[in-house]
PDB file of C-alpha atoms and ligand atoms in Angstrom:
ATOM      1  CA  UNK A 244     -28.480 141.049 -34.139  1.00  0.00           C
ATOM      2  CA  UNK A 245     -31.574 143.583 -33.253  1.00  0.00           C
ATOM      3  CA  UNK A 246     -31.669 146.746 -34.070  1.00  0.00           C
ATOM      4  CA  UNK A 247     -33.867 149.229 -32.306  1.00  0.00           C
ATOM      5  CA  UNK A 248     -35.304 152.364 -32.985  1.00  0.00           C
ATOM      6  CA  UNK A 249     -37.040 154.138 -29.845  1.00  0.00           C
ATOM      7  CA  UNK A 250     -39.884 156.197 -32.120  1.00  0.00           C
ATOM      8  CA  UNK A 251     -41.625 156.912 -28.618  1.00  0.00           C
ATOM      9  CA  UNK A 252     -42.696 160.400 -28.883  1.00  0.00           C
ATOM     10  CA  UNK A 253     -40.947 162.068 -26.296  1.00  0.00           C
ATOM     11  CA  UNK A 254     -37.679 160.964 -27.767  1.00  0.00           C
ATOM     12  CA  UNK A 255     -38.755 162.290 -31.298  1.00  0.00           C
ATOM     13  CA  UNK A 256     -39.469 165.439 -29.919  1.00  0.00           C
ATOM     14  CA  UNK A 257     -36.355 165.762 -27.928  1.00  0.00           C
ATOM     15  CA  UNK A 258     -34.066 164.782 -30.717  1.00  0.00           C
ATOM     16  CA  UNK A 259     -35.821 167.700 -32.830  1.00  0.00           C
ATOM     17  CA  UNK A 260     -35.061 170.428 -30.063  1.00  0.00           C
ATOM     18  CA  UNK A 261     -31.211 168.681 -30.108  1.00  0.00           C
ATOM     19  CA  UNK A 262     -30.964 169.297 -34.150  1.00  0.00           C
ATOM     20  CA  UNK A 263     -32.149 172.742 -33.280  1.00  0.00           C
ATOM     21  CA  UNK A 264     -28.948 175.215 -34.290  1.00  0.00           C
ATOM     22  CA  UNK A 265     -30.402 177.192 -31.763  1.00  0.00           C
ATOM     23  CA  UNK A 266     -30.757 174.950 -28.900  1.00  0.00           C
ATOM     24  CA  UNK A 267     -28.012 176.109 -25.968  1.00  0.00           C
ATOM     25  CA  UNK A 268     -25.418 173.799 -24.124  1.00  0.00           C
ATOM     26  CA  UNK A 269     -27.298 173.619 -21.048  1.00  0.00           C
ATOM     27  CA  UNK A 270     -30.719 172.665 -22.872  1.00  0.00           C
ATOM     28  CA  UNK A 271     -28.818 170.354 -24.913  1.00  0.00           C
ATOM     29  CA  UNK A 272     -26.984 168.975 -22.382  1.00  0.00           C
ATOM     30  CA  UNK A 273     -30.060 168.434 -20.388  1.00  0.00           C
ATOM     31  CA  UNK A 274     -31.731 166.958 -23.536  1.00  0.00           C
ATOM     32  CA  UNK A 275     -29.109 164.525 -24.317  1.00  0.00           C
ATOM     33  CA  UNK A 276     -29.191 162.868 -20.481  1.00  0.00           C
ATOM     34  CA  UNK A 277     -33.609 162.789 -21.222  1.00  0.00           C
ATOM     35  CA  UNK A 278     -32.908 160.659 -24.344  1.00  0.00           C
ATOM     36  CA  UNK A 279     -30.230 158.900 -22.733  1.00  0.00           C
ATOM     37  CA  UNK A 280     -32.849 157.928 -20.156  1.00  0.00           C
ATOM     38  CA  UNK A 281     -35.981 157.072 -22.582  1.00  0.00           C
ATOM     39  CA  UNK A 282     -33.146 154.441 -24.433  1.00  0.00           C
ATOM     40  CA  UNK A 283     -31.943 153.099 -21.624  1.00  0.00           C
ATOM     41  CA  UNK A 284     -35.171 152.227 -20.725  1.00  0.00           C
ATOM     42  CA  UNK A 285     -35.843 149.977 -23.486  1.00  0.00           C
ATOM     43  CA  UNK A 286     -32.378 148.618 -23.628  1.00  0.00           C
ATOM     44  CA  UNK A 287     -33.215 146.870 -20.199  1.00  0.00           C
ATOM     45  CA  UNK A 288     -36.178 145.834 -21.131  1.00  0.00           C
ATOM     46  CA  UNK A 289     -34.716 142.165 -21.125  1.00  0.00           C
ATOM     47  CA  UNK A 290     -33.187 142.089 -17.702  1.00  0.00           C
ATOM     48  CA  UNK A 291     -33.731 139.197 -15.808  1.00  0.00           C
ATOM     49  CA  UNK A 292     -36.321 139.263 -12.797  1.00  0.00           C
ATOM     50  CA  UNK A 293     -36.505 136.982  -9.940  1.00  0.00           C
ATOM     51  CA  UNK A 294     -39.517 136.917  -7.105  1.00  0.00           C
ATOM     52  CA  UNK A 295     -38.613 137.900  -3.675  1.00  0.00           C
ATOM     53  CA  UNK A 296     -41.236 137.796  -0.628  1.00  0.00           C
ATOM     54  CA  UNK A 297     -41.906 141.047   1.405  1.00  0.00           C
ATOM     55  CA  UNK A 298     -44.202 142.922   3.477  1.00  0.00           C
ATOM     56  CA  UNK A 299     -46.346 145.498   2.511  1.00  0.00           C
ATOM     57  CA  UNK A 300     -48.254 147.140   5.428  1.00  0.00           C
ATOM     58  CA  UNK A 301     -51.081 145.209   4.256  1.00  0.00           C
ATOM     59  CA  UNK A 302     -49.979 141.498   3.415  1.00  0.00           C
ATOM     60  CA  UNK A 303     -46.874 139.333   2.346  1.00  0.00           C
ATOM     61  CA  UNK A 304     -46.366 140.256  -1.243  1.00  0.00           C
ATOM     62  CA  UNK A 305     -44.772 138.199  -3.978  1.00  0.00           C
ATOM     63  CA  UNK A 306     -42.856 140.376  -6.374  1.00  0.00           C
ATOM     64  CA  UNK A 307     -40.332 140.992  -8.594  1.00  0.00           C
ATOM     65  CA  UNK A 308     -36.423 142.412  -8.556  1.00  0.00           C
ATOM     66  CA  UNK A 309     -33.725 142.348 -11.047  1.00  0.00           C
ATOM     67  CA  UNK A 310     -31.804 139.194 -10.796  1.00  0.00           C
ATOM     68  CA  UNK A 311     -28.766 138.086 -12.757  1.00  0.00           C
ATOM     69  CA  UNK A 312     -25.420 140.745 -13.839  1.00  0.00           C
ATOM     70  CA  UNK A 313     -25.056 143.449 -12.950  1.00  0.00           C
ATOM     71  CA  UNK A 314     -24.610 146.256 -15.146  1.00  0.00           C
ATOM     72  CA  UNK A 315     -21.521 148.929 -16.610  1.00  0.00           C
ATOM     73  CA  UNK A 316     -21.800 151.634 -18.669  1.00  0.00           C
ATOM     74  CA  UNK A 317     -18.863 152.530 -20.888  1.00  0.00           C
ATOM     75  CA  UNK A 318     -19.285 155.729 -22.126  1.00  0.00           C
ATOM     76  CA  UNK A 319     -16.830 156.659 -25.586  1.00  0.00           C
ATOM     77  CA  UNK A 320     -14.945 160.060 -24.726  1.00  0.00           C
ATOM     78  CA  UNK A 321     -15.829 162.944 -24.674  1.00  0.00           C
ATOM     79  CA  UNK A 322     -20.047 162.851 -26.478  1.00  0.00           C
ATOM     80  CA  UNK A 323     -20.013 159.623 -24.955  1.00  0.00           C
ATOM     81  CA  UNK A 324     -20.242 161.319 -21.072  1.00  0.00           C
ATOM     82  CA  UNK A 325     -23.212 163.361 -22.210  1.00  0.00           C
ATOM     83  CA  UNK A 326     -25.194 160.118 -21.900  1.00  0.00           C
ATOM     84  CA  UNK A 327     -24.048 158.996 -18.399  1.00  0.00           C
ATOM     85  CA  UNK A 328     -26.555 160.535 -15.664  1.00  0.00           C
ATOM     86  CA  UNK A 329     -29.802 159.588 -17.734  1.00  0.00           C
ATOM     87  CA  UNK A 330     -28.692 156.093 -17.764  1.00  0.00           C
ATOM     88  CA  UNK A 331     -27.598 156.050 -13.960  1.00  0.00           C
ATOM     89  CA  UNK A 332     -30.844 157.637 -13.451  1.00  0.00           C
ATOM     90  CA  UNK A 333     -32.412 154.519 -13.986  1.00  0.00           C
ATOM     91  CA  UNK A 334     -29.619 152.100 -12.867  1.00  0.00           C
ATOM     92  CA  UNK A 335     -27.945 153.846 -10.178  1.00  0.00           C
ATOM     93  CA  UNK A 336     -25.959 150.549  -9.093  1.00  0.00           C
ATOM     94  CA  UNK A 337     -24.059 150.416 -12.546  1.00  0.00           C
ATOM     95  CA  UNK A 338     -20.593 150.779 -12.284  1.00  0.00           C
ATOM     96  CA  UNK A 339     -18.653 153.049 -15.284  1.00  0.00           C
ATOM     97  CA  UNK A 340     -16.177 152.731 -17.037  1.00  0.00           C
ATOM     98  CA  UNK A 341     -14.264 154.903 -19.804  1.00  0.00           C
ATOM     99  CA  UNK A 342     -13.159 154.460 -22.951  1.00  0.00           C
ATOM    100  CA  UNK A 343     -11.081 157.545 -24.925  1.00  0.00           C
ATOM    101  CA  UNK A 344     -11.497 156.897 -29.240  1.00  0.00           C
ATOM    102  CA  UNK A 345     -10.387 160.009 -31.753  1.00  0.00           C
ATOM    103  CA  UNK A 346     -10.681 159.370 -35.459  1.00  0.00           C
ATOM    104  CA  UNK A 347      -7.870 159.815 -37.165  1.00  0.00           C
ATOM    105  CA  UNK A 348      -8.379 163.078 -39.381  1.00  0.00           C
ATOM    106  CA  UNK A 349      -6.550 161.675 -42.208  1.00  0.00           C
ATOM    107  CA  UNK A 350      -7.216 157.851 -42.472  1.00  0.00           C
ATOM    108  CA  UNK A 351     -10.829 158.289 -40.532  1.00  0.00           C
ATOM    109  CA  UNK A 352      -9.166 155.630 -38.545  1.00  0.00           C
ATOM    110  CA  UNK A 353      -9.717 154.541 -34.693  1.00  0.00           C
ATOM    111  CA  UNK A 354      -7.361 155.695 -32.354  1.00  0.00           C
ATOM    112  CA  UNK A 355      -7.585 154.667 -28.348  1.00  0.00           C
ATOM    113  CA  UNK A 356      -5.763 156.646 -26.068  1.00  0.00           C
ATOM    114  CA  UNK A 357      -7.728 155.389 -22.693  1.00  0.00           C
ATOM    115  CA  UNK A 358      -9.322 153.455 -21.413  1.00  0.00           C
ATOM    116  CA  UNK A 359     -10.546 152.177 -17.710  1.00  0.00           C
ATOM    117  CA  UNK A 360     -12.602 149.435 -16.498  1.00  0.00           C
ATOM    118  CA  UNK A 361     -14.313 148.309 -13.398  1.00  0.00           C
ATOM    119  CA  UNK A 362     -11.892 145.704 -12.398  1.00  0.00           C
ATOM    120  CA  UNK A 363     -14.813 143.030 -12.890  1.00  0.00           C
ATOM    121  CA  UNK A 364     -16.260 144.506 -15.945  1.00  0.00           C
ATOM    122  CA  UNK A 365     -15.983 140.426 -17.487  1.00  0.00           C
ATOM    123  CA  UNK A 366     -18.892 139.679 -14.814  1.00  0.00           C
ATOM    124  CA  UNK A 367     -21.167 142.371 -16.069  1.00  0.00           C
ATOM    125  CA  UNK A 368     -23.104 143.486 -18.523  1.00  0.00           C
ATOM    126  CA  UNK A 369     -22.118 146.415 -20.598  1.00  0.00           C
ATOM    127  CA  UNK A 370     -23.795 149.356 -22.605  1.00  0.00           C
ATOM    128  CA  UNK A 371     -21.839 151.488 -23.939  1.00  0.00           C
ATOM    129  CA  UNK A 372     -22.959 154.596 -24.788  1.00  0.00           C
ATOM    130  CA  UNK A 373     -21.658 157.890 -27.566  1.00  0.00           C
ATOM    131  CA  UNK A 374     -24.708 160.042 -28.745  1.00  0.00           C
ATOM    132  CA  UNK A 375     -23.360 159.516 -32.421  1.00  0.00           C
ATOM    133  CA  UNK A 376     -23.319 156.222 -34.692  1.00  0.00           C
ATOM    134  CA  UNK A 377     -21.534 157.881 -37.427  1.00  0.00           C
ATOM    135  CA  UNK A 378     -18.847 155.653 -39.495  1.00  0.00           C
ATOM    136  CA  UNK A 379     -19.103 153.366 -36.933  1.00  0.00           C
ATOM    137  CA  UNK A 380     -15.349 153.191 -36.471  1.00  0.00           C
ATOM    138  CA  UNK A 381     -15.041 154.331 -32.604  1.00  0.00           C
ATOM    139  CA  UNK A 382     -17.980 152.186 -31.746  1.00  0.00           C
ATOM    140  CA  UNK A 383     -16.350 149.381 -33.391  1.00  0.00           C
ATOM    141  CA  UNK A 384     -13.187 149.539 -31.671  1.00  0.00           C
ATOM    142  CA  UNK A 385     -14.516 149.879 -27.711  1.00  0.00           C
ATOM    143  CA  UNK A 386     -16.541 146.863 -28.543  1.00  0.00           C
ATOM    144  CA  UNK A 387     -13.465 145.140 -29.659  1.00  0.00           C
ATOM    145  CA  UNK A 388     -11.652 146.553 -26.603  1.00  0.00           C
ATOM    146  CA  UNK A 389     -14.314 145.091 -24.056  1.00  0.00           C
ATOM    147  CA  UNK A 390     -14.523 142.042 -25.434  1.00  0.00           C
ATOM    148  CA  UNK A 391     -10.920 141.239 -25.361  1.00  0.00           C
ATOM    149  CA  UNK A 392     -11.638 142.178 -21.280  1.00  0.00           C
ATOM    150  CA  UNK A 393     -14.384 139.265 -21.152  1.00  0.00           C
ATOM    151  CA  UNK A 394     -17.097 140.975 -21.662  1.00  0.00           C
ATOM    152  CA  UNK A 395     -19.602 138.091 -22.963  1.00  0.00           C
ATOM    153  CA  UNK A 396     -23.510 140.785 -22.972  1.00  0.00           C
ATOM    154  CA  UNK A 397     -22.769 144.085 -24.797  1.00  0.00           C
ATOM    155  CA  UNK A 398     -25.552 146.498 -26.039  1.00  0.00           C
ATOM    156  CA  UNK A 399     -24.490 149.563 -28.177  1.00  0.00           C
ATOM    157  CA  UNK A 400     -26.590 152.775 -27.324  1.00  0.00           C
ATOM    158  CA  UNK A 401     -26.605 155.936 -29.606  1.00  0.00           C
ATOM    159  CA  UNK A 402     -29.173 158.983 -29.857  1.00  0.00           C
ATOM    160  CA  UNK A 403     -28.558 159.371 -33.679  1.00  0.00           C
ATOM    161  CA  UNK A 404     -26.987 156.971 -36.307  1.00  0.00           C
ATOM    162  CA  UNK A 405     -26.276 156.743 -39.593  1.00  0.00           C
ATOM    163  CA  UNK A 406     -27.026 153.813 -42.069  1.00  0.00           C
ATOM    164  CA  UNK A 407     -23.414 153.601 -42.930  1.00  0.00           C
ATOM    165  CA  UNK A 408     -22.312 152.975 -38.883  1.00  0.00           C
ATOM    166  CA  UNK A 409     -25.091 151.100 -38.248  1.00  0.00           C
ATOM    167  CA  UNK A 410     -24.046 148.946 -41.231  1.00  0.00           C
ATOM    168  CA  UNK A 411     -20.459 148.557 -40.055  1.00  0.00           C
ATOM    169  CA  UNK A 412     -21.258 148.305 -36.638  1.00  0.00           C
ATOM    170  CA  UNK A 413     -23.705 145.089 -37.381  1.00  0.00           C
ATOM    171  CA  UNK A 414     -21.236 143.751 -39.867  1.00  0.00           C
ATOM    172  CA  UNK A 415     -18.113 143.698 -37.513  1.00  0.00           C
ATOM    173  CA  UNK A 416     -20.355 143.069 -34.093  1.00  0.00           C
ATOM    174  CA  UNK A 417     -23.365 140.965 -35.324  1.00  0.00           C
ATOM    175  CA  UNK A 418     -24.144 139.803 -31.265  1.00  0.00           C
ATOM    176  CA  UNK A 419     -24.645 143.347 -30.153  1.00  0.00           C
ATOM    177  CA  UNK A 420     -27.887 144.749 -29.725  1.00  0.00           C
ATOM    178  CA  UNK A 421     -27.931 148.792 -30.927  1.00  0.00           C
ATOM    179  CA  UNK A 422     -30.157 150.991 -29.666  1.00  0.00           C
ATOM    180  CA  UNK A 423     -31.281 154.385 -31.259  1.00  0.00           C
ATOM    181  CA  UNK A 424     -33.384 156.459 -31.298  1.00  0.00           C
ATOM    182  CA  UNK A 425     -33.235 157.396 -35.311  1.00  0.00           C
ATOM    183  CA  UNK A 426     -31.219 156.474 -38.455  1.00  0.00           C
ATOM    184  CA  UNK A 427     -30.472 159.672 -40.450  1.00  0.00           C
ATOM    185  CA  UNK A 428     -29.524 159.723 -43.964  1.00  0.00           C
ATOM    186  CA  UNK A 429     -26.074 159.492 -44.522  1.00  0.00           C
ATOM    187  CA  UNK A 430     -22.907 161.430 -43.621  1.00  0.00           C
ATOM    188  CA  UNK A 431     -21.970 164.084 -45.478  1.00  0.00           C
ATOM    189  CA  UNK A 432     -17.523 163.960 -46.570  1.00  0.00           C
ATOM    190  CA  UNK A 433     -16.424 165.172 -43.011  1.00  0.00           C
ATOM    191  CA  UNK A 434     -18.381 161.914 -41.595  1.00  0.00           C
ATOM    192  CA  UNK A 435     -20.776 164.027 -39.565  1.00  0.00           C
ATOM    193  CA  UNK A 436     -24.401 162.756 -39.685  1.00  0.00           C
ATOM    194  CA  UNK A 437     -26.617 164.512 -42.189  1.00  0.00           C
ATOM    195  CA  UNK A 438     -28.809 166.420 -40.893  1.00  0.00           C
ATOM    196  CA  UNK A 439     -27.861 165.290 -37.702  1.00  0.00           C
ATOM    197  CA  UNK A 440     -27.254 167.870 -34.777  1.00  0.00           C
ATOM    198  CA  UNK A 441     -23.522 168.636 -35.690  1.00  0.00           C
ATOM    199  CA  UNK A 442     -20.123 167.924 -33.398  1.00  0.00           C
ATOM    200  CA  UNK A 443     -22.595 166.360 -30.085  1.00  0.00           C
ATOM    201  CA  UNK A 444     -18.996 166.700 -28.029  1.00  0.00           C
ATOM    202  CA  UNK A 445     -18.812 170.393 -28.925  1.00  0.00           C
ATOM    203  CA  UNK A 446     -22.416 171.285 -27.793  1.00  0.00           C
ATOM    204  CA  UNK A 447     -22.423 169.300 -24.882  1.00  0.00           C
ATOM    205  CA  UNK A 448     -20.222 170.828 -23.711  1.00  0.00           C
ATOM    206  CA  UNK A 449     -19.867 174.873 -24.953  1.00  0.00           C
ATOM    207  CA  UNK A 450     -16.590 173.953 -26.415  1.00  0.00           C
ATOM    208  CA  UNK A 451     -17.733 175.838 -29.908  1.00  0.00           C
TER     209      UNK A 451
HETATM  210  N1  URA B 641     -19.756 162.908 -34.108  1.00  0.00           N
HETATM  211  C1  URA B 641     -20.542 163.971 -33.893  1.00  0.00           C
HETATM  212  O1  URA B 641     -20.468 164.594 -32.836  1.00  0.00           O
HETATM  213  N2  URA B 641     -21.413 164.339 -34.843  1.00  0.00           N
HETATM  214  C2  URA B 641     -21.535 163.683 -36.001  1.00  0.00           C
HETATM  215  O2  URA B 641     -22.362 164.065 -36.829  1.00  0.00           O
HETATM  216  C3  URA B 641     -20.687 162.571 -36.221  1.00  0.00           C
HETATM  217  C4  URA B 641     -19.820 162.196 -35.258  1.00  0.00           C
END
């Protein structure tokens, strides 16, 4: 299934200031929910529309609304939540759910310990969202999760990936869409992405 890389610009420039050591939590933070926002845009590019009839104060008008499911976002605990008000931003509606993944520090392995769903998450269509493609382990498993719930639609959105979780992710998920807005080079024997921006969790929010 697609992959797509958001090379707009503004997103290029804003995941620069994010690799920036320098760059503080609340500019970070505040960067993270902009990117968020520029993906999210492209990753409903391919909602339905349907034409409604209204009044402008100068004539009837025909025009267009979203149509069809409605929409959750499932953000991956903790990065995951960084991602959350630049995507409800644009789709205010969407309901959110949570899903909690640590990797195992000695098998690298996914591990949920939560998880919550809008009771009629199998009626909607879901993006889940986690700043960081990096093994593509976590990613792997709340797709897994939500489709055991129903969930038919499913788009994967990320700020930064890796070839390796991108690889994975396509591999065990070929129907889902991922979004993102740049493959890096690798990951380096901790599994963070090189050069990548670091632990996104930690610098989201001050925790290091
Ligand atoms: N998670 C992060 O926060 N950073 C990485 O580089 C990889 C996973």
């Amino acid at each position: 299934m697609a992959l797509h890389i958001i090379d707009h610009p503004l997103v290029q420039h804003k995941i620069s200031l994010l690799r920036d050591k320098n760059t503080g939590t609340k500019e970070f933070r505040e960067l993270v929910s902009e990117v968020a926002m520029f993906i999210c845009y492209e990753a409903t590019r391919d909602l339905p529309l349907k034409e409604i009839e209204l009044e402008t104060p100068i004539a009837v008008a025909k025009t267009k609304v979203i149509s069809g499911k409605k929409l959750a976002i499932v953000p991956i605990l903790r990065a995951g939540l960084g991602m959350v008000d630049g995507v409800t931003s644009l789709v205010p509606a969407a309901k959110i759910g949570h899903i909690g993944i640590f990797r195992d520090p000695g098998t690298n392995d996914a591990v949920q310990y939560y998880s919550k769903m809008p009771e009629d998450i199998d009626e909607r269509e879901v993006i889940i969202v986690d700043p960081m493609l990096a093994t593509g382990n976590s990613a792997t498993a709340a797709i897994t999760e939500i489709k055991k719930l129903g969930v038919k639609n499913i788009k994967f959105m990320c700020i930064i990936s890796s070839p390796e979780g991108v690889e994975a992710l396509q591999k065990a998920h070929p129907d889902v869409e991922i979004y993102t807005g740049v493959i890096d080079s690798g990951l380096n024997e901790d599994k963070y992405i090189v050069p990548g921006v670091g632990d996104a969790g930690d610098r989201i929010f001050g925790t290091k």
